[in-house]
PDB file of C-alpha atoms in Angstrom:
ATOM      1  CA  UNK J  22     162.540 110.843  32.831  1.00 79.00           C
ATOM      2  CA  UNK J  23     165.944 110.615  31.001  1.00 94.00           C
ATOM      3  CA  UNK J  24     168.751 107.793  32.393  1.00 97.00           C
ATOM      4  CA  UNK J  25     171.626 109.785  34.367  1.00 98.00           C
ATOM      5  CA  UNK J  26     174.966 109.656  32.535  1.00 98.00           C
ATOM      6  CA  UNK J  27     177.720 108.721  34.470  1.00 98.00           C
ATOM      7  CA  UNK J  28     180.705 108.901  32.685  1.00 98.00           C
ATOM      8  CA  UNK J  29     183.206 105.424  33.811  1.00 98.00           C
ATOM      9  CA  UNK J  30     186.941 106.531  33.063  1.00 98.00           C
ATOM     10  CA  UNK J  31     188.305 103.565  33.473  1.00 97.00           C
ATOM     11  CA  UNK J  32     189.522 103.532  29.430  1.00 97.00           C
ATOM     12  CA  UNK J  33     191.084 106.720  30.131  1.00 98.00           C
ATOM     13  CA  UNK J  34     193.917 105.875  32.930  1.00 98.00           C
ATOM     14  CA  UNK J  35     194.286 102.785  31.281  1.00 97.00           C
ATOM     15  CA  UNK J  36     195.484 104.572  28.917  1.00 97.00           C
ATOM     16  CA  UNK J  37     197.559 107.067  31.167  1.00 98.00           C
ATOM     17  CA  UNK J  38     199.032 103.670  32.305  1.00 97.00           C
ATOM     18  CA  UNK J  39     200.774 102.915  29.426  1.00 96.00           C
ATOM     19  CA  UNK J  40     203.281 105.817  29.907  1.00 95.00           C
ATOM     20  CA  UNK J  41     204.659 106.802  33.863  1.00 89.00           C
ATOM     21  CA  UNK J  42     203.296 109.998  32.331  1.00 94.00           C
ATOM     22  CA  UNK J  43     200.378 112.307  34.358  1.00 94.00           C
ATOM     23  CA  UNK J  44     198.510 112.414  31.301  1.00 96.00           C
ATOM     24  CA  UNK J  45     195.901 111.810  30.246  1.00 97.00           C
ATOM     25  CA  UNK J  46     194.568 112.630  33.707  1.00 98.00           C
ATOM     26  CA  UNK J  47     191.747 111.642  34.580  1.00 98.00           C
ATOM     27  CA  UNK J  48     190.720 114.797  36.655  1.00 98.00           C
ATOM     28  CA  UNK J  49     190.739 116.782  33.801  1.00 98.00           C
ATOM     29  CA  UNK J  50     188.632 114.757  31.217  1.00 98.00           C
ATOM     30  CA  UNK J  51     186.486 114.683  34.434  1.00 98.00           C
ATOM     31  CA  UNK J  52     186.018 118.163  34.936  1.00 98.00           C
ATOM     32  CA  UNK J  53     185.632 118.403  31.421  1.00 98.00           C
ATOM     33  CA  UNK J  54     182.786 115.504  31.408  1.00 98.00           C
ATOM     34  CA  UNK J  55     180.843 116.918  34.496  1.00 98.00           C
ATOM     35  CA  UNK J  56     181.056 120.314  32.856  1.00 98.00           C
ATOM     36  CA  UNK J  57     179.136 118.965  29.304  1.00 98.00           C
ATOM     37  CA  UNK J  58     176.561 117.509  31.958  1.00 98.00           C
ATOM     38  CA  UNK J  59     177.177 114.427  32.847  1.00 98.00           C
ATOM     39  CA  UNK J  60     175.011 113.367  36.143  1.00 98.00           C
ATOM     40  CA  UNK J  61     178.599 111.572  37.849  1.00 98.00           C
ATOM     41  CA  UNK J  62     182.023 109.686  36.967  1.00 99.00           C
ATOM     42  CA  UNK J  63     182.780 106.152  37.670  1.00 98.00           C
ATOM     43  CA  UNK J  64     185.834 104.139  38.481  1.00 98.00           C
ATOM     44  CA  UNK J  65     186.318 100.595  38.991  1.00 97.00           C
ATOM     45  CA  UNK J  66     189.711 100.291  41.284  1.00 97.00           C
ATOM     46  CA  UNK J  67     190.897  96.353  40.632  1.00 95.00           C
ATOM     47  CA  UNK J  68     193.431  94.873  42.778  1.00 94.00           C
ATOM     48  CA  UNK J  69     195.978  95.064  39.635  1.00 94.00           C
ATOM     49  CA  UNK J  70     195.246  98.881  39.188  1.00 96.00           C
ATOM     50  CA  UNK J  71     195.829  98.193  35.822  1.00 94.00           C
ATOM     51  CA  UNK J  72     193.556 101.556  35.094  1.00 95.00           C
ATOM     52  CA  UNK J  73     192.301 103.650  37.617  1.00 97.00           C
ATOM     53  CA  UNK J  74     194.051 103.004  40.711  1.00 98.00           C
ATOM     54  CA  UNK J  75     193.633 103.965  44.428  1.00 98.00           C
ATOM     55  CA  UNK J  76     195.595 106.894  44.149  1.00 98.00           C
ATOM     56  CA  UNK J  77     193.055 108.255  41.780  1.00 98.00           C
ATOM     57  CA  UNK J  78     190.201 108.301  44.514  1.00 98.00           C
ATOM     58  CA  UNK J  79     191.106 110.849  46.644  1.00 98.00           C
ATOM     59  CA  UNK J  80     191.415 113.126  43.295  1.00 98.00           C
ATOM     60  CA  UNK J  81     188.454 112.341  41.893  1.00 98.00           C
ATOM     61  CA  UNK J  82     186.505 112.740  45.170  1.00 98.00           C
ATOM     62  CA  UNK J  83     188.246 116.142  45.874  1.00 98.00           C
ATOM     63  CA  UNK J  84     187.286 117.536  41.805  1.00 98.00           C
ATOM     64  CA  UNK J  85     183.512 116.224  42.872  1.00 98.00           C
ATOM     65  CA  UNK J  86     183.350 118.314  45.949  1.00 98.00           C
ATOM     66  CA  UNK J  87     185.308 121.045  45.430  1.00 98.00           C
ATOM     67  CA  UNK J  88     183.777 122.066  41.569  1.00 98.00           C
ATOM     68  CA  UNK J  89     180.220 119.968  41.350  1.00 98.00           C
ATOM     69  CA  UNK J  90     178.704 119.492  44.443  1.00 98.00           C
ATOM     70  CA  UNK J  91     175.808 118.054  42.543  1.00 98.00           C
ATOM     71  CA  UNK J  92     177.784 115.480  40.568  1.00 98.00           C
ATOM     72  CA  UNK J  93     177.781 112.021  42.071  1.00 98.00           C
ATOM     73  CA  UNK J  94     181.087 109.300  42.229  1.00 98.00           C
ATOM     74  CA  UNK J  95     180.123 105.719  41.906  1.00 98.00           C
ATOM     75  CA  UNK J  96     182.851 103.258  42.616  1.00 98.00           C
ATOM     76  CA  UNK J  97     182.539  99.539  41.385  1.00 97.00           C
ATOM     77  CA  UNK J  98     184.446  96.497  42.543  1.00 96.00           C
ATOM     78  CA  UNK J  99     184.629  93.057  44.096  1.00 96.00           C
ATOM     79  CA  UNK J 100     183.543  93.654  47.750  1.00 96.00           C
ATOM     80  CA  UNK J 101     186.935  92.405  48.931  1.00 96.00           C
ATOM     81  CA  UNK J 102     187.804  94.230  52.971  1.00 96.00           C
ATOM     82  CA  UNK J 103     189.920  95.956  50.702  1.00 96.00           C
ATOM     83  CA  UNK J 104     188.001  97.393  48.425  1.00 97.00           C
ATOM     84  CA  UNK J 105     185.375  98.163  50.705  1.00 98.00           C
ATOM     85  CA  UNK J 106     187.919 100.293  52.643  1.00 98.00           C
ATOM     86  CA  UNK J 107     188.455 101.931  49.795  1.00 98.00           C
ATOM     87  CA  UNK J 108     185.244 103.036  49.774  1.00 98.00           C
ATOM     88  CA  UNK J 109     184.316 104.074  53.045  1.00 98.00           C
ATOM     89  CA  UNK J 110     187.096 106.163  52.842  1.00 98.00           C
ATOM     90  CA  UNK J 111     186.106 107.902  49.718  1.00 98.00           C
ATOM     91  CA  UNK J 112     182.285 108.047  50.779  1.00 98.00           C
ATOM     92  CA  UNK J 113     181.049 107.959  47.190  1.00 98.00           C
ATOM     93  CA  UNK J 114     177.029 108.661  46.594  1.00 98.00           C
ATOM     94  CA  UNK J 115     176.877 105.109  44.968  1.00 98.00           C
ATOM     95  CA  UNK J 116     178.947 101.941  45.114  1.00 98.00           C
ATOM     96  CA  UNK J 117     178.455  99.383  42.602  1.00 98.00           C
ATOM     97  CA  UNK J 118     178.789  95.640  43.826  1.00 98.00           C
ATOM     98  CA  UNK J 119     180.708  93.298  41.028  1.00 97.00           C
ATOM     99  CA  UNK J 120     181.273  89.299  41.093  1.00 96.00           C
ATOM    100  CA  UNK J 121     184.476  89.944  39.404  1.00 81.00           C
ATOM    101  CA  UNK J 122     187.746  87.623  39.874  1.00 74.00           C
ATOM    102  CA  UNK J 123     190.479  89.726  40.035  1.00 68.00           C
ATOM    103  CA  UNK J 124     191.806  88.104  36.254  1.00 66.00           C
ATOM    104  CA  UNK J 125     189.052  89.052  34.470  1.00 62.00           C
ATOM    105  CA  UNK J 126     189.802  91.794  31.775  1.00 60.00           C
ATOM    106  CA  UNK J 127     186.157  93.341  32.629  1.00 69.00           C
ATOM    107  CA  UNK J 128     183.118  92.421  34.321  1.00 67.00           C
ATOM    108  CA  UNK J 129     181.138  90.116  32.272  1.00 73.00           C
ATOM    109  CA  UNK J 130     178.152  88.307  34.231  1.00 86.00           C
ATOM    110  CA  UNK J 131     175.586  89.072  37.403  1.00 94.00           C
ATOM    111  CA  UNK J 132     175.639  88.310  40.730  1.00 97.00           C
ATOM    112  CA  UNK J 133     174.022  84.613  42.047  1.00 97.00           C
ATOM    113  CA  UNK J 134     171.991  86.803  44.748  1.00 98.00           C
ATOM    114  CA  UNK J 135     171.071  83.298  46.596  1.00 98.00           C
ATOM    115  CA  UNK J 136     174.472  81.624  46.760  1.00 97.00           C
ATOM    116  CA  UNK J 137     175.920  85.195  47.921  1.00 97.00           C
ATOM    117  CA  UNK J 138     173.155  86.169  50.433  1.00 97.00           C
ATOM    118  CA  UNK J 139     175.247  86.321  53.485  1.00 97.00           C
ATOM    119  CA  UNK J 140     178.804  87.946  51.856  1.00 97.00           C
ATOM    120  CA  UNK J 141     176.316  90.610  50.352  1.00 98.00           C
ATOM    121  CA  UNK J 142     174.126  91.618  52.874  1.00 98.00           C
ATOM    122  CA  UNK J 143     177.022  91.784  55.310  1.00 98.00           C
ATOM    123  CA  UNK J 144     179.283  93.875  52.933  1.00 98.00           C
ATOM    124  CA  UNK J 145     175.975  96.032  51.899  1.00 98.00           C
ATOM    125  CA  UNK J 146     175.663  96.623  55.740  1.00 98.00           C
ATOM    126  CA  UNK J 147     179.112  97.999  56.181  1.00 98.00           C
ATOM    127  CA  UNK J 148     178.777 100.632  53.524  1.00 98.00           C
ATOM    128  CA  UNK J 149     175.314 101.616  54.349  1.00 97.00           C
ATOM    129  CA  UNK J 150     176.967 102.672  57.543  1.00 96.00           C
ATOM    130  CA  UNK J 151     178.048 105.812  55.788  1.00 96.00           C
ATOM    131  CA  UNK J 152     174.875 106.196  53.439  1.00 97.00           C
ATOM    132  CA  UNK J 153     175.967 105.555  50.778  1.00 98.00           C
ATOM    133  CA  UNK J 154     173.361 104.013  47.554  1.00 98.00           C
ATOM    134  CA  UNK J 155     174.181 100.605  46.737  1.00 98.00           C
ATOM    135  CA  UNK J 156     173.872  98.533  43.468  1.00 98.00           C
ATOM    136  CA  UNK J 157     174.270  95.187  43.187  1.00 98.00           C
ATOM    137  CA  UNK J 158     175.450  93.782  39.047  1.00 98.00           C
ATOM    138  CA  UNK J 159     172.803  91.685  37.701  1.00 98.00           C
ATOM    139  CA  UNK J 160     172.152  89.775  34.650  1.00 98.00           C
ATOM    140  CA  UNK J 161     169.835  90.581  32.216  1.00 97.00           C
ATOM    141  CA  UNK J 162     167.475  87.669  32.822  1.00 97.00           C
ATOM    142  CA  UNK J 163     167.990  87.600  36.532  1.00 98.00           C
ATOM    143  CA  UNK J 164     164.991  85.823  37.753  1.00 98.00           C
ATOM    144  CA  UNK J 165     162.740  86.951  40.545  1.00 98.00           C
ATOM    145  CA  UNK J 166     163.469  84.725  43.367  1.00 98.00           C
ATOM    146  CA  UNK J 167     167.594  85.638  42.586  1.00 98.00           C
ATOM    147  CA  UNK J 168     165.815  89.531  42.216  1.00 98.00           C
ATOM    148  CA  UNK J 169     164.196  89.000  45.859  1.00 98.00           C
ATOM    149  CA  UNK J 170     167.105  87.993  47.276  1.00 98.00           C
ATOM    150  CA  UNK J 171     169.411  90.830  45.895  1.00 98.00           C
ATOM    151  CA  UNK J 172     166.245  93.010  48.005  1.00 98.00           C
ATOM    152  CA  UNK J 173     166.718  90.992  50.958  1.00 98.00           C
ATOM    153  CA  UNK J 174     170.393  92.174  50.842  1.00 98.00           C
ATOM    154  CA  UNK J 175     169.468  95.717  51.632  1.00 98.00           C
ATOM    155  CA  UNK J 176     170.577  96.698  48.350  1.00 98.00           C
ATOM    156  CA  UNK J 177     168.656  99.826  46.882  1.00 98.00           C
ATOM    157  CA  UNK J 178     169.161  99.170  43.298  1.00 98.00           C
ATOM    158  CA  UNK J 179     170.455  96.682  40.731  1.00 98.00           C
ATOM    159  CA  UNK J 180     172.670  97.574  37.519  1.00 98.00           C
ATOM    160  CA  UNK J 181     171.897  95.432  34.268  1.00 98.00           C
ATOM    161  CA  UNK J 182     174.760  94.166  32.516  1.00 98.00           C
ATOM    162  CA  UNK J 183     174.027  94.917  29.221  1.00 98.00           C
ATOM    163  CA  UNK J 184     177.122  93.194  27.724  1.00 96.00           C
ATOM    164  CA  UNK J 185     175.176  90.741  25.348  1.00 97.00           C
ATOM    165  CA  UNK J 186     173.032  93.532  24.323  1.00 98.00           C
ATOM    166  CA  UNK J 187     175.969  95.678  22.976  1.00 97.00           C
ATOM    167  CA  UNK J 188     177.643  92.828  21.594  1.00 96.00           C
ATOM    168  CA  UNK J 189     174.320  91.990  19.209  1.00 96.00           C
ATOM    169  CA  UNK J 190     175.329  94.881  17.619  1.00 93.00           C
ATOM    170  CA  UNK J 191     175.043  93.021  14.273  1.00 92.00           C
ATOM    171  CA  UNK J 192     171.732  91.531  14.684  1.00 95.00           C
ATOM    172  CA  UNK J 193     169.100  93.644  15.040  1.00 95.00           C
ATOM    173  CA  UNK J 194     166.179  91.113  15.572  1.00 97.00           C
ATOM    174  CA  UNK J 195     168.380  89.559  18.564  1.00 97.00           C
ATOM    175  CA  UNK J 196     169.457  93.066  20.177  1.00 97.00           C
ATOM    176  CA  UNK J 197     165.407  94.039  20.070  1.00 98.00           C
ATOM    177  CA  UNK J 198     164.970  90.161  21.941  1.00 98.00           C
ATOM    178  CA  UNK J 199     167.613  91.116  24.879  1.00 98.00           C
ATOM    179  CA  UNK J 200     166.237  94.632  25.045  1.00 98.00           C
ATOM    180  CA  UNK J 201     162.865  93.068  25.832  1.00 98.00           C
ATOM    181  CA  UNK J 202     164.237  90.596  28.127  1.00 98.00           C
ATOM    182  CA  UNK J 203     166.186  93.359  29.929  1.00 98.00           C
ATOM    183  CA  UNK J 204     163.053  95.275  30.428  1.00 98.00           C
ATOM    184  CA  UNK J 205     160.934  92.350  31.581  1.00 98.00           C
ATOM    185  CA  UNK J 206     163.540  91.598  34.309  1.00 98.00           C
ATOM    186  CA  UNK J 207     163.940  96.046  35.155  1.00 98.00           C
ATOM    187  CA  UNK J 208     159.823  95.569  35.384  1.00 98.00           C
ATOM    188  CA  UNK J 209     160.110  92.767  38.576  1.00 98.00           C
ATOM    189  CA  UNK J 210     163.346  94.670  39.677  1.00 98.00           C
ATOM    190  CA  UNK J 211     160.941  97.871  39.943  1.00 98.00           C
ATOM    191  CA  UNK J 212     158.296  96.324  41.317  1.00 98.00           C
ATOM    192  CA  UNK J 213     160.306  94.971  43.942  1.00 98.00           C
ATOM    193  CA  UNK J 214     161.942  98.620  45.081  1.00 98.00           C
ATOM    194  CA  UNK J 215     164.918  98.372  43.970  1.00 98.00           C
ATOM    195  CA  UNK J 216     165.795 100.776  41.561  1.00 98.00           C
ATOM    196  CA  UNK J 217     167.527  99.803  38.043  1.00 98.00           C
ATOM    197  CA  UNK J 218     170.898 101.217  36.477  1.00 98.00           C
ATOM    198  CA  UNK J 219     172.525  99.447  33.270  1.00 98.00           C
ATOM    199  CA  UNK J 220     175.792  99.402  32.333  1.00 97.00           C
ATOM    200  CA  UNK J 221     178.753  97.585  29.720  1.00 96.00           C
ATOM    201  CA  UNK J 222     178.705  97.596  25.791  1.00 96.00           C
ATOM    202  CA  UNK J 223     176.093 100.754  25.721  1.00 98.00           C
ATOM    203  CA  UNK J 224     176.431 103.258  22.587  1.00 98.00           C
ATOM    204  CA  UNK J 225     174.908 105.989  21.409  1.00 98.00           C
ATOM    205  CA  UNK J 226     172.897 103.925  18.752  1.00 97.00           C
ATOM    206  CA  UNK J 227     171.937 101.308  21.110  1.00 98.00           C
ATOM    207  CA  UNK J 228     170.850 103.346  23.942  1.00 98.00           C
ATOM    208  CA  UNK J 229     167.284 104.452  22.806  1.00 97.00           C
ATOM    209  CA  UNK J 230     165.981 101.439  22.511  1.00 98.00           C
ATOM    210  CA  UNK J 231     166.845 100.011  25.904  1.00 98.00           C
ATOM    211  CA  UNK J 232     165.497 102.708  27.169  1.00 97.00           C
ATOM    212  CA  UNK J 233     162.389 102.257  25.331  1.00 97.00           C
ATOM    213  CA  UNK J 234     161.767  98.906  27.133  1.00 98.00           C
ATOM    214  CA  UNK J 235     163.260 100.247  30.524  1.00 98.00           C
ATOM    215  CA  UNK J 236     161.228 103.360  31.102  1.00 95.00           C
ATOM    216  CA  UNK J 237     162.370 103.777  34.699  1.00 96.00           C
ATOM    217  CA  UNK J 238     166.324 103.759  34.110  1.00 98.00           C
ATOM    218  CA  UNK J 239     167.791 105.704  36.873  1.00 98.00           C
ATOM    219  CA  UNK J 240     171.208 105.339  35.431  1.00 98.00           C
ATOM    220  CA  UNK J 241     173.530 104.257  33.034  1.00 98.00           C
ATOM    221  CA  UNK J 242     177.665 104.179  33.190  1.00 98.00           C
ATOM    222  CA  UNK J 243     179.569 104.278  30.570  1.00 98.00           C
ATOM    223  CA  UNK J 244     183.281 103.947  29.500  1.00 97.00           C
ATOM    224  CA  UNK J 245     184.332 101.947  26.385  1.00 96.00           C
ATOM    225  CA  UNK J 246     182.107 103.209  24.159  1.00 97.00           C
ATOM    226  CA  UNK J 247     182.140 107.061  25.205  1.00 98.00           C
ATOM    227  CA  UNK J 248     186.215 107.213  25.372  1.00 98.00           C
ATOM    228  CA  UNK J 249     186.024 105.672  21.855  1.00 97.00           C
ATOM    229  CA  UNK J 250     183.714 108.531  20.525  1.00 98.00           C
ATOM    230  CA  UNK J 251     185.495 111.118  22.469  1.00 98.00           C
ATOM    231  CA  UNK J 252     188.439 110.466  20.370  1.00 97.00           C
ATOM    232  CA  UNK J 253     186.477 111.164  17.477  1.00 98.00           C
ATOM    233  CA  UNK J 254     184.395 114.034  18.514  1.00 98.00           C
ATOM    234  CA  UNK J 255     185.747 115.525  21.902  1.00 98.00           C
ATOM    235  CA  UNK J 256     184.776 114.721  25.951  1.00 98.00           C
ATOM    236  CA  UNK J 257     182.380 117.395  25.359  1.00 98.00           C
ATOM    237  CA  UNK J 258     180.678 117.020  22.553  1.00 98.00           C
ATOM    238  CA  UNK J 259     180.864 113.298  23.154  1.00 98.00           C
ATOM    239  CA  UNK J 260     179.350 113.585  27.019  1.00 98.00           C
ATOM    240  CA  UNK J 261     176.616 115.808  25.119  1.00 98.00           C
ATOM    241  CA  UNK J 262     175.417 113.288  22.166  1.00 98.00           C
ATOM    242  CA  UNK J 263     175.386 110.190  25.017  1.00 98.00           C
ATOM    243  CA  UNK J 264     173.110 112.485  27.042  1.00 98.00           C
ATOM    244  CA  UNK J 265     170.755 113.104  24.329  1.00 98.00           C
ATOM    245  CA  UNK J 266     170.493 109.241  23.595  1.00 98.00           C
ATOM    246  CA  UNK J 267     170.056 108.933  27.124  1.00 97.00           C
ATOM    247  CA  UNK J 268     166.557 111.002  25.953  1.00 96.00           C
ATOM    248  CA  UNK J 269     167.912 114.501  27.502  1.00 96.00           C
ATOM    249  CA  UNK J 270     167.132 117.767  25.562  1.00 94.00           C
ATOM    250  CA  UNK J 271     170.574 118.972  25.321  1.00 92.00           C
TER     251      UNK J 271
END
């Protein structure tokens, strides 16, 4: 089965944030997104709002419900009391856990499930309250004992940062090494019921091939990449060519 496409429009109000302008908004290259069939949007709120910010949520949740019912919202972040507030009041379908310091320009490594047993599992708890999926940010080589205890959390699936596996976009002996190790560590993930998304660095030329080695993929979200293309070839059109590397007949 082909990996979900969630579009992450993060790029895009950080661009809107450049101006004290409404555009461009990020509920219409939304709309226009879900409508080329993408499965969901994401948004990563940071403390800085230096892209999407909280105001955005309430939008984004209202163009979900109101126009695709059967479009999903996945919200990332640090789970800060904050942030988690943010979230229970937005109720999205998926929330995507980040180690993230606040300074960091994106999020570039995995969770140490061990060392963060007890802030995870009681954060996880909170928002399963209202249902809602969790994912938990992993590294690529994650090992099992660190995979067991992102299980133990209560989390139901992990997302792969794929970050060194876009940047190896040079090397194509190394990018077909991370792919494999990325799949090996999806494989225990799996086997351990917890589902696997990936995410950070993905392209339409590299996507095939991870999901060659990760059979399984529920998901992947994607923002740098996609916003880049879009300016070359249109949401649409753009939304459409990520789906069929996602392996989608489109």
């Amino acid at each position: 089965m082909a990996a979900r496409l969630s579009v992450n429009l993060n790029a895009i109000a950080q661009l809107r944030n450049r101006r004290d302008l409404p555009w461009p908004s990020v509920r219409h290259l939304g709309r226009i997104a879900l409508e080329a069939g993408a499965y969901g949007l994401t948004v990563h709120p940071r403390p800085d709002q230096r892209h999407i910010r909280f105001s955005d949520l309430p939008v984004i949740r209202a163009l979900i419900d109101d126009e695709f019912p059967q479009a999903e919202f996945n919200i990332e972040g640090f789970p800060s009391d904050h942030f988690i507030g943010l979230c229970l009041e937005s109720e999205p379908e998926q929330v995507t856990l980040v180690p993230d310091d606040p300074a960091q320009s994106t999020s570039d490594h995995g969770w140490d499930f061990i060392a963060n047993r007890d802030l995870l599992k009681r954060m996880v708890a909170r928002l399963k309250k209202k249902n809602i999926r969790i994912s938990l940010f992993a590294d690529g080589d994650t090992s099992r004992p660190q995979l067991e205890a992102a299980r133990a959390s209560g989390a139901d699936r992990i997302e792969l940062y794929t970050g060194p596996y876009g940047g190896a976009f040079d090397s194509p002996e190394q990018q077909k090494a991370i792919a494999a190790q990325l799949g090996e560590t999806a494989a225990t993930a799996l086997e351990l019921g917890l589902g696997v998304n990936a995410g950070h660095d993905l392209t339409v030329g590299n996507l095939p091939l991870l999901a060659s080695h990760i059979p399984h993929l529920c998901e992947v979200s994607i923002g740098h990449g996609l916003t880049a293309d879009a300016l070359e070839y249109g949401m649409a059109e753009t939304v459409r060519r990520f789906r069929r590397a996602c392996g989608e007949h489109v």
